[in-house]
Amino acid sequence: MAYLNGVFFSKTLSRPVHYTAVLCNDNAFGTEGNPHYNRPTKNVYLLHGFSGCETDWFTNAPLTDLANQFNVNFFMPCGENNFYLDQPQTGCKYQSYVGVEFVDYTRKTFALSDKAEDTFIGGYSMGGFGALHTALAYPETFSRAIALSSALIVPALKYMKPTDQNPMANYEYYSWVFGDMQNAENTDANPAVLIEKLQAKGAKLPELFMACGTEDFLIQPNREFKAYLDSKNVPVTYVEGPGVHNFDFWREYLKKGLEWAL
C-alpha cells in the first residue's frame, strides 16, 4: 500500500496543483483468495465537496483498507470551490483539469490502464455533482460514476436573488461559477443537458450510482434528478438511507458504490 501527496504543473489551471493518491501496488496481505485480484486494478478519481481539498477523502474515509480490499487505486485532485466546471477566466478550467489533464497525468505517471472500463469517478456533495457532470462530459474516459449527496443545484439557480442569504455562499459566488443564473439550467453546466446531447448522438452513457441520506438537505434535488433519469430511460442505481450531509454517510456509501461498480 502506498499513500502520497504530489504536485505537478497544470496547464489548464496555469499553476502547480496538489493531489493525493492511494495505491494498492505493494500489498503485503489481503490478495490471497481475493477475487478482485483476478482482474486488472481499477482506478477511482474521488472529488471533494465545497470548502474541501485533495486530502478530505483520505482524512475521513478508510481508503487504504478499501484499496486493499477491492484492488483499486484512488486519485484525489483539488477542485477548490468551482464545481468542477470550466469557466472563461484563465486558470479556471476545472472540468478540463479533472476530466482530462489529471487523468492523463496519473495514467502516464503511474502506468495506469487507459481503458474506460478500468476508470471510475466519484465524489460527495459538490464532488457528487462533479462526478456526474465529469463522467457525462467524458463518457469515453469514465465508465462509472459514484455520486453521493450530489449538489444538483443548477435547476434552482434561476430562483436565487442577489438579496438571498444562502448559508453556503452568496449570490455573487454562484453567478461567478455558473454565469447567467437565469439560463444556467440550459447550459452544459447542467448534467441533464449533457445527457440529452449524448442521447441525441446515440452515445453510450456511463453507468451511474447515486446515494443520498434521507435527512440530507439535498435529498429533494437528488430525488428530482432520479425522476429525470427515469423519464429519459437512463439506467441508474439509486439508494437512500438514514443519514445527513457528512462523512458518516459518505464512508458507508462509498463502499457500497465500489461494491456496485465492481
PDB file of N, CA and C in Angstrom, residues 77-119:
ATOM      1  N   PRO A  77      -7.889  14.936  -6.723  1.00  0.00           N
ATOM      2  CA  PRO A  77      -7.417  16.269  -7.081  1.00  0.00           C
ATOM      3  C   PRO A  77      -8.050  17.326  -6.175  1.00  0.00           C
ATOM      4  N   CYS A  78      -7.561  18.527  -6.257  1.00  0.00           N
ATOM      5  CA  CYS A  78      -8.187  19.658  -5.579  1.00  0.00           C
ATOM      6  C   CYS A  78      -8.971  20.459  -6.610  1.00  0.00           C
ATOM      7  N   GLY A  79     -10.277  20.542  -6.414  1.00  0.00           N
ATOM      8  CA  GLY A  79     -11.130  21.298  -7.325  1.00  0.00           C
ATOM      9  C   GLY A  79     -11.532  22.647  -6.780  1.00  0.00           C
ATOM     10  N   GLU A  80     -10.953  22.993  -5.608  1.00  0.00           N
ATOM     11  CA  GLU A  80     -11.303  24.248  -4.942  1.00  0.00           C
ATOM     12  C   GLU A  80     -12.823  24.342  -4.832  1.00  0.00           C
ATOM     13  N   ASN A  81     -13.428  25.498  -5.066  1.00  0.00           N
ATOM     14  CA  ASN A  81     -14.878  25.644  -4.906  1.00  0.00           C
ATOM     15  C   ASN A  81     -15.563  25.915  -6.237  1.00  0.00           C
ATOM     16  N   ASN A  82     -15.078  25.281  -7.303  1.00  0.00           N
ATOM     17  CA  ASN A  82     -15.509  25.639  -8.647  1.00  0.00           C
ATOM     18  C   ASN A  82     -16.450  24.644  -9.313  1.00  0.00           C
ATOM     19  N   PHE A  83     -17.006  23.717  -8.534  1.00  0.00           N
ATOM     20  CA  PHE A  83     -17.983  22.755  -9.048  1.00  0.00           C
ATOM     21  C   PHE A  83     -17.458  21.948 -10.236  1.00  0.00           C
ATOM     22  N   TYR A  84     -16.151  21.887 -10.387  1.00  0.00           N
ATOM     23  CA  TYR A  84     -15.530  21.066 -11.434  1.00  0.00           C
ATOM     24  C   TYR A  84     -16.060  21.449 -12.820  1.00  0.00           C
ATOM     25  N   LEU A  85     -16.202  22.762 -13.029  1.00  0.00           N
ATOM     26  CA  LEU A  85     -16.674  23.295 -14.299  1.00  0.00           C
ATOM     27  C   LEU A  85     -15.590  24.144 -14.953  1.00  0.00           C
ATOM     28  N   ASP A  86     -15.646  24.255 -16.268  1.00  0.00           N
ATOM     29  CA  ASP A  86     -14.774  25.177 -16.988  1.00  0.00           C
ATOM     30  C   ASP A  86     -15.404  26.568 -16.980  1.00  0.00           C
ATOM     31  N   GLN A  87     -14.583  27.549 -16.668  1.00  0.00           N
ATOM     32  CA  GLN A  87     -15.011  28.937 -16.730  1.00  0.00           C
ATOM     33  C   GLN A  87     -14.131  29.681 -17.731  1.00  0.00           C
ATOM     34  N   PRO A  88     -14.582  30.820 -18.242  1.00  0.00           N
ATOM     35  CA  PRO A  88     -13.812  31.508 -19.283  1.00  0.00           C
ATOM     36  C   PRO A  88     -12.525  32.145 -18.793  1.00  0.00           C
ATOM     37  N   GLN A  89     -12.400  32.395 -17.489  1.00  0.00           N
ATOM     38  CA  GLN A  89     -11.203  33.048 -16.984  1.00  0.00           C
ATOM     39  C   GLN A  89      -9.981  32.128 -17.087  1.00  0.00           C
ATOM     40  N   THR A  90      -8.839  32.726 -17.352  1.00  0.00           N
ATOM     41  CA  THR A  90      -7.587  31.968 -17.366  1.00  0.00           C
ATOM     42  C   THR A  90      -7.374  31.285 -16.018  1.00  0.00           C
ATOM     43  N   GLY A  91      -6.974  30.027 -16.061  1.00  0.00           N
ATOM     44  CA  GLY A  91      -6.693  29.288 -14.840  1.00  0.00           C
ATOM     45  C   GLY A  91      -7.912  28.745 -14.133  1.00  0.00           C
ATOM     46  N   CYS A  92      -9.064  28.697 -14.798  1.00  0.00           N
ATOM     47  CA  CYS A  92     -10.300  28.226 -14.158  1.00  0.00           C
ATOM     48  C   CYS A  92     -10.971  27.103 -14.953  1.00  0.00           C
ATOM     49  N   LYS A  93     -10.184  26.272 -15.611  1.00  0.00           N
ATOM     50  CA  LYS A  93     -10.726  25.164 -16.404  1.00  0.00           C
ATOM     51  C   LYS A  93     -10.744  23.888 -15.559  1.00  0.00           C
ATOM     52  N   TYR A  94     -11.618  23.842 -14.554  1.00  0.00           N
ATOM     53  CA  TYR A  94     -11.601  22.724 -13.618  1.00  0.00           C
ATOM     54  C   TYR A  94     -12.185  21.445 -14.218  1.00  0.00           C
ATOM     55  N   GLN A  95     -13.142  21.548 -15.103  1.00  0.00           N
ATOM     56  CA  GLN A  95     -13.649  20.357 -15.784  1.00  0.00           C
ATOM     57  C   GLN A  95     -12.561  19.723 -16.629  1.00  0.00           C
ATOM     58  N   SER A  96     -11.864  20.529 -17.404  1.00  0.00           N
ATOM     59  CA  SER A  96     -10.788  20.013 -18.245  1.00  0.00           C
ATOM     60  C   SER A  96      -9.634  19.475 -17.415  1.00  0.00           C
ATOM     61  N   TYR A  97      -9.372  20.125 -16.292  1.00  0.00           N
ATOM     62  CA  TYR A  97      -8.289  19.664 -15.416  1.00  0.00           C
ATOM     63  C   TYR A  97      -8.595  18.276 -14.856  1.00  0.00           C
ATOM     64  N   VAL A  98      -9.764  18.121 -14.252  1.00  0.00           N
ATOM     65  CA  VAL A  98     -10.091  16.848 -13.605  1.00  0.00           C
ATOM     66  C   VAL A  98     -10.378  15.758 -14.631  1.00  0.00           C
ATOM     67  N   GLY A  99     -11.147  16.100 -15.668  1.00  0.00           N
ATOM     68  CA  GLY A  99     -11.601  15.078 -16.599  1.00  0.00           C
ATOM     69  C   GLY A  99     -10.617  14.698 -17.675  1.00  0.00           C
ATOM     70  N   VAL A 100      -9.624  15.549 -17.924  1.00  0.00           N
ATOM     71  CA  VAL A 100      -8.662  15.266 -18.991  1.00  0.00           C
ATOM     72  C   VAL A 100      -7.227  15.296 -18.459  1.00  0.00           C
ATOM     73  N   GLU A 101      -6.775  16.473 -18.029  1.00  0.00           N
ATOM     74  CA  GLU A 101      -5.357  16.621 -17.694  1.00  0.00           C
ATOM     75  C   GLU A 101      -4.940  15.761 -16.508  1.00  0.00           C
ATOM     76  N   PHE A 102      -5.723  15.752 -15.447  1.00  0.00           N
ATOM     77  CA  PHE A 102      -5.350  14.977 -14.265  1.00  0.00           C
ATOM     78  C   PHE A 102      -5.371  13.480 -14.567  1.00  0.00           C
ATOM     79  N   VAL A 103      -6.357  13.040 -15.337  1.00  0.00           N
ATOM     80  CA  VAL A 103      -6.399  11.625 -15.726  1.00  0.00           C
ATOM     81  C   VAL A 103      -5.187  11.278 -16.578  1.00  0.00           C
ATOM     82  N   ASP A 104      -4.874  12.114 -17.556  1.00  0.00           N
ATOM     83  CA  ASP A 104      -3.710  11.857 -18.409  1.00  0.00           C
ATOM     84  C   ASP A 104      -2.421  11.832 -17.599  1.00  0.00           C
ATOM     85  N   TYR A 105      -2.296  12.771 -16.669  1.00  0.00           N
ATOM     86  CA  TYR A 105      -1.089  12.833 -15.836  1.00  0.00           C
ATOM     87  C   TYR A 105      -0.942  11.567 -14.993  1.00  0.00           C
ATOM     88  N   THR A 106      -2.008  11.143 -14.336  1.00  0.00           N
ATOM     89  CA  THR A 106      -1.901   9.965 -13.467  1.00  0.00           C
ATOM     90  C   THR A 106      -1.671   8.700 -14.285  1.00  0.00           C
ATOM     91  N   ARG A 107      -2.302   8.611 -15.444  1.00  0.00           N
ATOM     92  CA  ARG A 107      -2.084   7.426 -16.273  1.00  0.00           C
ATOM     93  C   ARG A 107      -0.631   7.322 -16.707  1.00  0.00           C
ATOM     94  N   LYS A 108      -0.058   8.449 -17.068  1.00  0.00           N
ATOM     95  CA  LYS A 108       1.332   8.440 -17.520  1.00  0.00           C
ATOM     96  C   LYS A 108       2.291   8.219 -16.354  1.00  0.00           C
ATOM     97  N   THR A 109       2.039   8.884 -15.242  1.00  0.00           N
ATOM     98  CA  THR A 109       2.954   8.836 -14.105  1.00  0.00           C
ATOM     99  C   THR A 109       2.956   7.478 -13.422  1.00  0.00           C
ATOM    100  N   PHE A 110       1.754   6.864 -13.307  1.00  0.00           N
ATOM    101  CA  PHE A 110       1.632   5.617 -12.553  1.00  0.00           C
ATOM    102  C   PHE A 110       1.368   4.406 -13.445  1.00  0.00           C
ATOM    103  N   ALA A 111       1.544   4.560 -14.752  1.00  0.00           N
ATOM    104  CA  ALA A 111       1.371   3.456 -15.714  1.00  0.00           C
ATOM    105  C   ALA A 111       0.014   2.783 -15.546  1.00  0.00           C
ATOM    106  N   LEU A 112      -1.044   3.588 -15.548  1.00  0.00           N
ATOM    107  CA  LEU A 112      -2.396   3.085 -15.344  1.00  0.00           C
ATOM    108  C   LEU A 112      -3.017   2.650 -16.662  1.00  0.00           C
ATOM    109  N   SER A 113      -4.066   1.870 -16.554  1.00  0.00           N
ATOM    110  CA  SER A 113      -4.861   1.497 -17.722  1.00  0.00           C
ATOM    111  C   SER A 113      -5.488   2.751 -18.332  1.00  0.00           C
ATOM    112  N   ASP A 114      -5.563   2.772 -19.651  1.00  0.00           N
ATOM    113  CA  ASP A 114      -6.226   3.881 -20.335  1.00  0.00           C
ATOM    114  C   ASP A 114      -7.626   3.492 -20.813  1.00  0.00           C
ATOM    115  N   LYS A 115      -8.152   2.406 -20.274  1.00  0.00           N
ATOM    116  CA  LYS A 115      -9.471   1.928 -20.682  1.00  0.00           C
ATOM    117  C   LYS A 115     -10.552   2.511 -19.772  1.00  0.00           C
ATOM    118  N   ALA A 116     -11.672   2.906 -20.379  1.00  0.00           N
ATOM    119  CA  ALA A 116     -12.785   3.432 -19.589  1.00  0.00           C
ATOM    120  C   ALA A 116     -13.303   2.384 -18.608  1.00  0.00           C
ATOM    121  N   GLU A 117     -13.265   1.127 -18.997  1.00  0.00           N
ATOM    122  CA  GLU A 117     -13.785   0.077 -18.121  1.00  0.00           C
ATOM    123  C   GLU A 117     -12.986  -0.036 -16.825  1.00  0.00           C
ATOM    124  N   ASP A 118     -11.779   0.519 -16.801  1.00  0.00           N
ATOM    125  CA  ASP A 118     -10.947   0.489 -15.599  1.00  0.00           C
ATOM    126  C   ASP A 118     -10.912   1.836 -14.886  1.00  0.00           C
ATOM    127  N   THR A 119     -11.727   2.787 -15.323  1.00  0.00           N
ATOM    128  CA  THR A 119     -11.630   4.148 -14.819  1.00  0.00           C
ATOM    129  C   THR A 119     -12.991   4.629 -14.323  1.00  0.00           C
TER     130      THR A 119
END
